[in-house]
């Protein structure tokens, strides 16, 4: 089936993706960090597109931008579709954005069609780890697991996450109002961020499960000193302990990945060195480790090993390990089998090839799964590359995934109505 026969408009979808791509920090495309003025610019642009699609637009108290159209049946639960428009620093144009554009296109494609259920298109707040150290802020809020301790996290300029949330239109004092009990199903389209579909080639991936993610923060404090005059044997170099810890992370992760007991990866993506002078012995370092697995027991094992190793390295470098904390934690999540079946049948009906696929990336769907059946459609992306400016998905690939979602929404409208009636 050609893309023009799929019932979605590839040019409209592409215009949305490229429209958002143009809203980037100019010196580091593609960057639209959550909570920044650039992000708010992107959101204002998106809110106008939602309105043009006939959606009623609001921001919930967890800071999610929601476009909604009413359904025929009063009291019917909503069918929700969406993803996120924030990016990592120097990220891509498709991660999250393709899912929001797909949701918007579904709303447009259904403009003349009555559904029994309300339809919501959601741009979740801060899916990527924000400058406050937390990811999936909006979907945590919507699923009722955004805690006070998280709202106390501190970001740029010493601002607390709760104040940043207020600044983008949320209300941390009324988070309960964002918690949803009226969503019947959630579907999210996303680029695969891996090579499987492209190398198939396969049109869509039906996500079986989403990895659990834990983020750990370790702080070492030594003593800043003169890099030319402080003798090696008296130095208290905080980077020496951090560097050894980075190596230990790599080594332990390789060991666990090779053990064959489940998927396991760990990454140090943040290493802060203070005061940061080429001629100054580092006095303080901060290491943030991102740990992902399908088997939580592996994370326990990893954390225990890194706890012991980092203490040992601190001791050997004569520095203090002043912090060893879990910044955030989420378990692995299975996608809903019934929704996956609806997606599989949609792909089949459209003549599109599909395969089951596990997700090594985190997604808002993992939090939505706490409050409603949730599932995801992956589409191919070039070289499987993501979180980088080269990230690319073909317009036709996004349109094909969107068509699968559209058909699934229509099918769910029937199935859920039936279930609600019986
Ligand atoms: C989201 O992009 C993630 O960190 O997997
Ligand atoms: Mn991402
Ligand atoms: Mn994403």
Tab-separated table of C-alpha atoms and ligand atoms in Angstrom:
chain	number	residue	atom	x	y	z
A	1	UNK	CA	0.000	0.000	0.000
A	2	UNK	CA	1.465	3.398	-0.887
A	3	UNK	CA	1.830	5.938	1.824
A	4	UNK	CA	-0.942	8.027	0.244
A	5	UNK	CA	-3.392	5.175	0.733
A	6	UNK	CA	-2.761	4.862	4.435
A	7	UNK	CA	-5.271	7.517	5.473
A	8	UNK	CA	-2.715	9.918	6.899
A	9	UNK	CA	-1.074	12.912	5.258
A	10	UNK	CA	2.680	12.451	5.020
A	11	UNK	CA	3.302	16.103	4.097
A	12	UNK	CA	1.345	17.385	7.090
A	13	UNK	CA	3.262	15.113	9.449
A	14	UNK	CA	6.576	16.146	7.936
A	15	UNK	CA	5.676	19.839	8.188
A	16	UNK	CA	5.081	19.389	11.923
A	17	UNK	CA	8.354	17.545	12.485
A	18	UNK	CA	10.326	20.142	10.537
A	19	UNK	CA	8.394	23.021	12.091
A	20	UNK	CA	9.550	21.915	15.523
A	21	UNK	CA	13.068	21.204	14.230
A	22	UNK	CA	13.337	24.883	13.324
A	23	UNK	CA	12.731	25.787	16.975
A	24	UNK	CA	16.169	24.909	18.281
A	25	UNK	CA	19.017	26.629	20.072
A	26	UNK	CA	20.784	27.885	16.929
A	27	UNK	CA	24.306	27.106	18.091
A	28	UNK	CA	23.602	23.462	18.959
A	29	UNK	CA	20.942	21.889	16.775
A	30	UNK	CA	18.737	20.185	17.726
A	31	UNK	CA	18.262	21.421	21.250
A	32	UNK	CA	15.009	22.282	22.960
A	33	UNK	CA	15.689	21.544	26.605
A	34	UNK	CA	12.666	21.254	28.853
A	35	UNK	CA	11.822	24.299	30.990
A	36	UNK	CA	13.836	26.691	28.797
A	37	UNK	CA	12.431	29.626	26.790
A	38	UNK	CA	13.172	27.598	23.632
A	39	UNK	CA	11.027	24.752	24.933
A	40	UNK	CA	8.209	27.166	25.701
A	41	UNK	CA	8.513	28.527	22.173
A	42	UNK	CA	8.127	24.979	20.842
A	43	UNK	CA	5.133	24.413	23.051
A	44	UNK	CA	3.427	27.627	21.957
A	45	UNK	CA	3.923	26.521	18.339
A	46	UNK	CA	2.500	23.101	19.122
A	47	UNK	CA	-0.465	24.499	21.041
A	48	UNK	CA	-1.419	26.484	17.929
A	49	UNK	CA	-1.226	23.312	15.807
A	50	UNK	CA	-3.429	21.511	18.381
A	51	UNK	CA	-5.977	24.332	18.188
A	52	UNK	CA	-5.954	24.304	14.381
A	53	UNK	CA	-6.699	20.567	14.570
A	54	UNK	CA	-9.827	21.396	16.559
A	55	UNK	CA	-8.462	20.234	19.912
A	56	UNK	CA	-9.223	21.972	23.192
A	57	UNK	CA	-5.820	22.805	24.668
A	58	UNK	CA	-4.763	22.852	28.301
A	59	UNK	CA	-1.720	22.303	30.470
A	60	UNK	CA	-2.370	19.943	33.365
A	61	UNK	CA	-0.914	20.496	36.821
A	62	UNK	CA	2.019	18.175	35.983
A	63	UNK	CA	2.935	20.455	33.079
A	64	UNK	CA	1.739	18.235	30.242
A	65	UNK	CA	0.349	19.958	27.146
A	66	UNK	CA	-2.906	18.203	26.252
A	67	UNK	CA	-5.117	18.606	23.189
A	68	UNK	CA	-8.513	16.960	23.553
A	69	UNK	CA	-11.596	16.381	21.512
A	70	UNK	CA	-14.759	15.159	23.141
A	71	UNK	CA	-16.262	11.735	22.474
A	72	UNK	CA	-19.874	10.826	21.843
A	73	UNK	CA	-20.381	8.829	25.028
A	74	UNK	CA	-20.472	10.870	28.187
A	75	UNK	CA	-18.226	9.257	30.759
A	76	UNK	CA	-16.215	7.198	28.245
A	77	UNK	CA	-12.532	7.004	29.065
A	78	UNK	CA	-10.105	8.807	26.805
A	79	UNK	CA	-7.870	7.203	24.207
A	80	UNK	CA	-4.536	8.996	24.524
A	81	UNK	CA	-1.661	9.251	22.051
A	82	UNK	CA	1.532	11.228	22.399
A	83	UNK	CA	5.170	11.493	23.345
A	84	UNK	CA	7.480	14.475	24.056
A	85	UNK	CA	8.973	17.474	22.258
A	86	UNK	CA	11.875	18.182	24.633
A	87	UNK	CA	15.301	17.017	23.470
A	88	UNK	CA	18.640	16.007	24.903
A	89	UNK	CA	21.440	18.567	24.373
A	90	UNK	CA	22.411	18.495	20.668
A	91	UNK	CA	19.819	15.822	20.039
A	92	UNK	CA	17.688	14.917	17.071
A	93	UNK	CA	14.522	16.018	15.309
A	94	UNK	CA	12.534	12.817	15.753
A	95	UNK	CA	12.976	11.375	19.258
A	96	UNK	CA	9.617	12.101	20.874
A	97	UNK	CA	8.665	14.632	18.212
A	98	UNK	CA	7.618	11.941	15.718
A	99	UNK	CA	5.193	10.581	18.316
A	100	UNK	CA	3.631	13.955	19.000
A	101	UNK	CA	3.353	14.672	15.265
A	102	UNK	CA	1.722	11.254	14.822
A	103	UNK	CA	-0.796	12.079	17.554
A	104	UNK	CA	-1.598	15.411	15.953
A	105	UNK	CA	-2.052	13.766	12.546
A	106	UNK	CA	-4.389	11.180	14.059
A	107	UNK	CA	-6.522	14.010	15.449
A	108	UNK	CA	-6.587	15.683	12.029
A	109	UNK	CA	-7.298	12.465	10.162
A	110	UNK	CA	-10.258	11.832	12.460
A	111	UNK	CA	-11.594	15.392	12.249
A	112	UNK	CA	-14.750	14.391	10.385
A	113	UNK	CA	-15.273	11.140	12.259
A	114	UNK	CA	-17.187	10.762	15.490
A	115	UNK	CA	-15.576	8.572	18.145
A	116	UNK	CA	-17.328	7.182	21.200
A	117	UNK	CA	-14.290	8.088	23.298
A	118	UNK	CA	-12.534	11.365	23.844
A	119	UNK	CA	-9.183	11.536	22.052
A	120	UNK	CA	-6.213	13.212	23.711
A	121	UNK	CA	-2.912	14.159	22.145
A	122	UNK	CA	-0.294	14.645	24.850
A	123	UNK	CA	3.098	16.332	24.845
A	124	UNK	CA	4.552	15.022	28.108
A	125	UNK	CA	6.744	17.414	30.053
A	126	UNK	CA	10.486	16.668	30.206
A	127	UNK	CA	10.743	13.060	29.075
A	128	UNK	CA	14.503	13.446	28.682
A	129	UNK	CA	16.556	13.814	31.867
A	130	UNK	CA	16.003	17.492	32.647
A	131	UNK	CA	18.489	19.976	34.055
A	132	UNK	CA	16.901	19.152	37.439
A	133	UNK	CA	18.167	15.567	37.189
A	134	UNK	CA	14.784	13.955	36.531
A	135	UNK	CA	13.242	12.463	33.381
A	136	UNK	CA	9.580	11.792	32.531
A	137	UNK	CA	8.430	14.595	34.819
A	138	UNK	CA	5.016	14.922	33.163
A	139	UNK	CA	4.221	11.227	32.843
A	140	UNK	CA	5.358	10.633	36.423
A	141	UNK	CA	2.926	13.376	37.424
A	142	UNK	CA	0.080	11.967	35.358
A	143	UNK	CA	0.609	8.520	36.889
A	144	UNK	CA	0.859	9.846	40.455
A	145	UNK	CA	4.527	9.085	41.171
A	146	UNK	CA	6.048	12.570	41.038
A	147	UNK	CA	7.098	12.910	44.665
A	148	UNK	CA	7.832	15.881	46.913
A	149	UNK	CA	11.483	14.833	47.036
A	150	UNK	CA	11.595	15.020	43.239
A	151	UNK	CA	9.985	18.450	43.265
A	152	UNK	CA	12.742	19.539	45.657
A	153	UNK	CA	15.446	18.749	43.087
A	154	UNK	CA	17.560	21.753	42.213
A	155	UNK	CA	18.444	22.882	38.694
A	156	UNK	CA	20.062	25.839	36.944
A	157	UNK	CA	20.371	28.978	39.049
A	158	UNK	CA	19.351	27.062	42.162
A	159	UNK	CA	15.740	26.828	40.987
A	160	UNK	CA	13.685	23.985	42.462
A	161	UNK	CA	11.852	21.675	40.079
A	162	UNK	CA	8.562	22.704	41.736
A	163	UNK	CA	9.162	26.337	40.745
A	164	UNK	CA	10.230	25.339	37.235
A	165	UNK	CA	7.011	23.345	36.944
A	166	UNK	CA	5.026	26.429	37.911
A	167	UNK	CA	6.939	28.458	35.342
A	168	UNK	CA	5.820	26.151	32.495
A	169	UNK	CA	2.168	26.251	33.508
A	170	UNK	CA	1.932	23.359	35.992
A	171	UNK	CA	0.870	23.516	39.628
A	172	UNK	CA	2.988	21.455	42.032
A	173	UNK	CA	0.563	22.175	44.879
A	174	UNK	CA	-2.269	20.436	43.023
A	175	UNK	CA	-0.471	17.487	41.438
A	176	UNK	CA	-3.345	15.196	42.336
A	177	UNK	CA	-5.420	16.935	39.700
A	178	UNK	CA	-3.028	15.669	37.005
A	179	UNK	CA	-3.378	12.072	38.144
A	180	UNK	CA	-5.651	10.329	35.676
A	181	UNK	CA	-8.215	7.600	36.241
A	182	UNK	CA	-10.111	8.233	33.028
A	183	UNK	CA	-7.698	7.057	30.335
A	184	UNK	CA	-8.760	3.800	28.655
A	185	UNK	CA	-5.624	3.276	26.553
A	186	UNK	CA	-2.352	4.981	25.710
A	187	UNK	CA	-0.454	4.522	22.435
A	188	UNK	CA	2.937	6.040	21.613
A	189	UNK	CA	4.829	6.085	18.332
A	190	UNK	CA	8.608	6.467	18.601
A	191	UNK	CA	11.676	6.021	16.453
A	192	UNK	CA	13.346	2.717	17.316
A	193	UNK	CA	16.673	4.292	18.297
A	194	UNK	CA	18.289	1.004	17.283
A	195	UNK	CA	19.102	-0.892	14.069
A	196	UNK	CA	16.644	-3.814	13.990
A	197	UNK	CA	13.834	-2.385	11.867
A	198	UNK	CA	16.088	-0.697	9.345
A	199	UNK	CA	18.183	-3.785	8.803
A	200	UNK	CA	15.078	-5.988	8.406
A	201	UNK	CA	13.768	-3.982	6.699
A	202	UNK	CA	10.570	-4.051	8.759
A	203	UNK	CA	7.930	-1.307	8.759
A	204	UNK	CA	7.011	-1.260	12.444
A	205	UNK	CA	8.130	-2.669	15.765
A	206	UNK	CA	5.537	-3.665	18.361
A	207	UNK	CA	7.166	-3.006	21.707
A	208	UNK	CA	7.041	-5.887	24.138
A	209	UNK	CA	8.632	-4.168	27.146
A	210	UNK	CA	10.483	-1.038	28.218
A	211	UNK	CA	13.666	-1.282	30.288
A	212	UNK	CA	13.838	-0.259	33.918
A	213	UNK	CA	16.114	2.732	34.483
A	214	UNK	CA	17.970	3.790	37.616
A	215	UNK	CA	20.099	6.925	37.797
A	216	UNK	CA	22.811	7.063	40.435
A	217	UNK	CA	24.801	10.081	41.557
A	218	UNK	CA	28.218	9.788	43.193
A	219	UNK	CA	30.108	12.802	44.582
A	220	UNK	CA	33.792	12.805	45.533
A	221	UNK	CA	35.344	15.664	47.479
A	222	UNK	CA	39.108	16.057	47.773
A	223	UNK	CA	41.120	19.265	47.852
A	224	UNK	CA	41.871	21.686	45.024
A	225	UNK	CA	45.548	22.493	44.762
A	226	UNK	CA	48.256	23.829	42.462
A	227	UNK	CA	48.890	21.433	39.549
A	228	UNK	CA	52.531	22.446	39.351
A	229	UNK	CA	53.597	22.595	42.963
A	230	UNK	CA	51.497	20.065	44.913
A	231	UNK	CA	53.614	16.871	45.168
A	232	UNK	CA	51.899	13.766	43.860
A	233	UNK	CA	52.024	11.963	47.197
A	234	UNK	CA	49.970	14.555	49.090
A	235	UNK	CA	47.294	15.230	46.499
A	236	UNK	CA	43.638	14.628	47.192
A	237	UNK	CA	42.457	14.487	43.595
A	238	UNK	CA	38.697	13.922	43.328
A	239	UNK	CA	38.940	13.052	39.629
A	240	UNK	CA	41.207	10.096	40.291
A	241	UNK	CA	38.447	8.396	42.276
A	242	UNK	CA	35.816	9.381	39.691
A	243	UNK	CA	37.893	8.078	36.768
A	244	UNK	CA	38.404	4.726	38.450
A	245	UNK	CA	34.674	4.585	39.124
A	246	UNK	CA	33.900	5.213	35.446
A	247	UNK	CA	36.125	2.249	34.550
A	248	UNK	CA	34.437	0.085	37.171
A	249	UNK	CA	31.019	0.984	35.738
A	250	UNK	CA	32.138	-0.165	32.317
A	251	UNK	CA	33.721	-3.355	33.604
A	252	UNK	CA	30.820	-4.420	35.813
A	253	UNK	CA	28.275	-3.599	33.106
A	254	UNK	CA	30.177	-5.698	30.562
A	255	UNK	CA	30.282	-8.566	33.040
A	256	UNK	CA	26.530	-8.418	33.719
A	257	UNK	CA	25.651	-8.003	30.030
A	258	UNK	CA	27.785	-11.022	29.149
A	259	UNK	CA	26.263	-13.188	31.901
A	260	UNK	CA	23.181	-13.673	29.723
A	261	UNK	CA	20.655	-13.220	32.560
A	262	UNK	CA	18.934	-10.295	30.846
A	263	UNK	CA	19.585	-7.032	29.049
A	264	UNK	CA	21.989	-4.799	30.966
A	265	UNK	CA	23.753	-1.535	30.089
A	266	UNK	CA	25.272	1.246	32.190
A	267	UNK	CA	26.619	4.614	31.105
A	268	UNK	CA	28.367	7.569	32.726
A	269	UNK	CA	26.959	10.499	30.744
A	270	UNK	CA	27.676	13.250	33.259
A	271	UNK	CA	31.071	13.853	34.828
A	272	UNK	CA	31.481	17.245	36.462
A	273	UNK	CA	34.926	18.372	37.542
A	274	UNK	CA	35.394	21.394	39.791
A	275	UNK	CA	36.890	23.882	39.862
A	276	UNK	CA	37.836	22.906	36.286
A	277	UNK	CA	41.167	24.608	35.615
A	278	UNK	CA	43.892	22.938	33.534
A	279	UNK	CA	46.404	23.827	36.228
A	280	UNK	CA	44.241	22.963	39.240
A	281	UNK	CA	44.036	19.579	40.990
A	282	UNK	CA	40.308	18.674	40.895
A	283	UNK	CA	38.683	19.276	44.281
A	284	UNK	CA	35.224	17.906	43.583
A	285	UNK	CA	33.678	15.547	41.047
A	286	UNK	CA	30.151	14.416	40.374
A	287	UNK	CA	29.387	11.264	38.410
A	288	UNK	CA	25.905	10.388	37.164
A	289	UNK	CA	25.369	6.778	36.088
A	290	UNK	CA	22.426	5.632	33.950
A	291	UNK	CA	21.687	1.937	34.571
A	292	UNK	CA	19.193	-0.019	32.457
A	293	UNK	CA	17.970	-3.568	32.573
A	294	UNK	CA	15.121	-5.956	32.024
A	295	UNK	CA	16.059	-7.713	35.302
A	296	UNK	CA	16.026	-5.518	38.441
A	297	UNK	CA	18.195	-8.074	40.301
A	298	UNK	CA	21.053	-7.176	37.954
A	299	UNK	CA	20.767	-3.531	38.982
A	300	UNK	CA	20.948	-4.526	42.661
A	301	UNK	CA	24.105	-6.470	41.943
A	302	UNK	CA	25.567	-3.564	39.938
A	303	UNK	CA	24.765	-0.938	42.572
A	304	UNK	CA	26.314	-3.029	45.342
A	305	UNK	CA	29.473	-3.512	43.277
A	306	UNK	CA	29.798	0.183	42.404
A	307	UNK	CA	29.069	1.188	45.997
A	308	UNK	CA	31.979	-0.927	47.253
A	309	UNK	CA	34.310	-0.021	44.388
A	310	UNK	CA	33.761	3.743	44.586
A	311	UNK	CA	34.336	3.739	48.356
A	312	UNK	CA	37.580	1.866	47.789
A	313	UNK	CA	38.714	4.325	45.098
A	314	UNK	CA	37.867	7.273	47.356
A	315	UNK	CA	39.976	5.784	50.109
A	316	UNK	CA	42.891	5.079	47.762
A	317	UNK	CA	42.822	8.650	46.418
A	318	UNK	CA	42.502	10.129	49.962
A	319	UNK	CA	39.205	11.812	49.083
A	320	UNK	CA	35.740	11.630	50.649
A	321	UNK	CA	32.839	10.013	48.914
A	322	UNK	CA	30.240	12.497	50.140
A	323	UNK	CA	27.332	11.275	48.031
A	324	UNK	CA	25.972	7.983	46.725
A	325	UNK	CA	22.321	8.500	45.856
A	326	UNK	CA	19.593	7.167	43.606
A	327	UNK	CA	18.259	10.136	41.619
A	328	UNK	CA	15.430	8.211	40.029
A	329	UNK	CA	14.275	4.673	39.559
A	330	UNK	CA	11.667	2.935	37.458
A	331	UNK	CA	11.064	-0.804	36.987
A	332	UNK	CA	10.941	-2.570	33.614
A	333	UNK	CA	7.429	-2.418	32.193
A	334	UNK	CA	5.565	-4.797	29.882
A	335	UNK	CA	3.377	-3.321	27.157
A	336	UNK	CA	-0.258	-4.395	27.215
A	337	UNK	CA	-0.790	-7.651	25.234
A	338	UNK	CA	-4.299	-6.755	24.081
A	339	UNK	CA	-3.171	-3.370	22.751
A	340	UNK	CA	-0.208	-5.003	21.053
A	341	UNK	CA	-2.602	-7.368	19.337
A	342	UNK	CA	-4.726	-4.451	18.107
A	343	UNK	CA	-1.552	-2.813	16.742
A	344	UNK	CA	-0.458	-6.076	15.110
A	345	UNK	CA	-3.827	-6.451	13.370
A	346	UNK	CA	-3.688	-2.824	12.232
A	347	UNK	CA	-0.277	-3.339	10.655
A	348	UNK	CA	-1.488	-6.546	8.979
A	349	UNK	CA	-4.592	-4.856	7.600
A	350	UNK	CA	-2.438	-2.104	6.119
A	351	UNK	CA	-0.050	-4.606	4.562
A	352	UNK	CA	2.844	-3.448	6.734
A	353	UNK	CA	5.458	-5.795	8.146
A	354	UNK	CA	5.805	-5.903	11.925
A	355	UNK	CA	7.976	-7.523	14.546
A	356	UNK	CA	8.085	-7.688	18.323
A	357	UNK	CA	10.843	-5.623	19.875
A	358	UNK	CA	11.998	-4.757	23.386
A	359	UNK	CA	12.885	-1.131	24.151
A	360	UNK	CA	16.248	-0.258	25.679
A	361	UNK	CA	15.177	3.375	25.795
A	362	UNK	CA	12.884	4.849	28.416
A	363	UNK	CA	9.520	6.266	27.384
A	364	UNK	CA	6.499	8.034	28.857
A	365	UNK	CA	4.550	4.854	28.050
A	366	UNK	CA	6.384	3.149	30.931
A	367	UNK	CA	4.695	5.545	33.371
A	368	UNK	CA	1.347	5.599	31.554
A	369	UNK	CA	1.291	1.796	31.942
A	370	UNK	CA	0.735	2.407	35.674
A	371	UNK	CA	-2.660	3.978	35.006
A	372	UNK	CA	-3.938	2.387	31.793
A	373	UNK	CA	-3.142	-0.283	29.187
A	374	UNK	CA	-0.254	1.134	27.150
A	375	UNK	CA	1.665	0.085	24.059
A	376	UNK	CA	4.148	1.473	21.574
A	377	UNK	CA	4.869	1.411	17.856
A	378	UNK	CA	8.492	1.759	16.782
A	379	UNK	CA	9.494	2.972	13.330
A	380	UNK	CA	12.901	2.580	11.650
A	381	UNK	CA	15.534	5.295	11.961
A	382	UNK	CA	18.714	5.687	9.949
A	383	UNK	CA	21.624	3.584	11.219
A	384	UNK	CA	19.648	3.127	14.423
A	385	UNK	CA	21.167	6.390	15.611
A	386	UNK	CA	19.514	8.667	18.156
A	387	UNK	CA	20.294	11.372	20.750
A	388	UNK	CA	22.490	12.992	18.100
A	389	UNK	CA	21.886	15.574	15.349
A	390	UNK	CA	22.211	12.904	12.620
A	391	UNK	CA	19.058	11.209	13.898
A	392	UNK	CA	16.769	10.647	10.900
A	393	UNK	CA	13.499	8.934	10.050
A	394	UNK	CA	11.972	8.903	6.579
A	395	UNK	CA	8.656	10.759	6.241
A	396	UNK	CA	7.068	7.616	4.813
A	397	UNK	CA	8.215	5.596	7.816
A	398	UNK	CA	6.591	8.034	10.240
A	399	UNK	CA	3.445	8.066	8.121
A	400	UNK	CA	3.289	4.253	8.076
A	401	UNK	CA	3.615	4.079	11.875
A	402	UNK	CA	1.016	6.816	12.241
A	403	UNK	CA	-1.390	4.884	10.031
A	404	UNK	CA	-0.995	1.818	12.250
A	405	UNK	CA	-1.769	3.956	15.285
A	406	UNK	CA	-4.747	5.627	13.570
A	407	UNK	CA	-6.314	2.311	12.698
A	408	UNK	CA	-5.636	1.033	16.201
A	409	UNK	CA	-7.339	4.093	17.720
A	410	UNK	CA	-10.427	3.432	15.597
A	411	UNK	CA	-10.428	-0.228	16.554
A	412	UNK	CA	-9.945	0.596	20.243
A	413	UNK	CA	-12.837	3.007	20.043
A	414	UNK	CA	-15.026	0.035	19.139
A	415	UNK	CA	-13.441	-2.492	21.502
A	416	UNK	CA	-13.391	-0.226	24.555
A	417	UNK	CA	-16.972	0.888	23.912
A	418	UNK	CA	-17.989	-2.755	23.802
A	419	UNK	CA	-16.125	-3.515	27.019
A	420	UNK	CA	-17.661	-0.504	28.757
A	421	UNK	CA	-21.146	-1.597	27.649
A	422	UNK	CA	-20.735	-5.164	28.946
B	1	LIG	C1	15.126	8.565	26.760
B	1	LIG	O1	15.493	9.076	25.721
B	1	LIG	C2	15.994	7.634	27.397
B	1	LIG	O2	16.840	8.085	28.180
B	1	LIG	O3	15.902	6.445	27.090
B	2	LIG	MN1	15.415	10.443	24.094
B	3	LIG	MN1	11.983	9.760	23.387
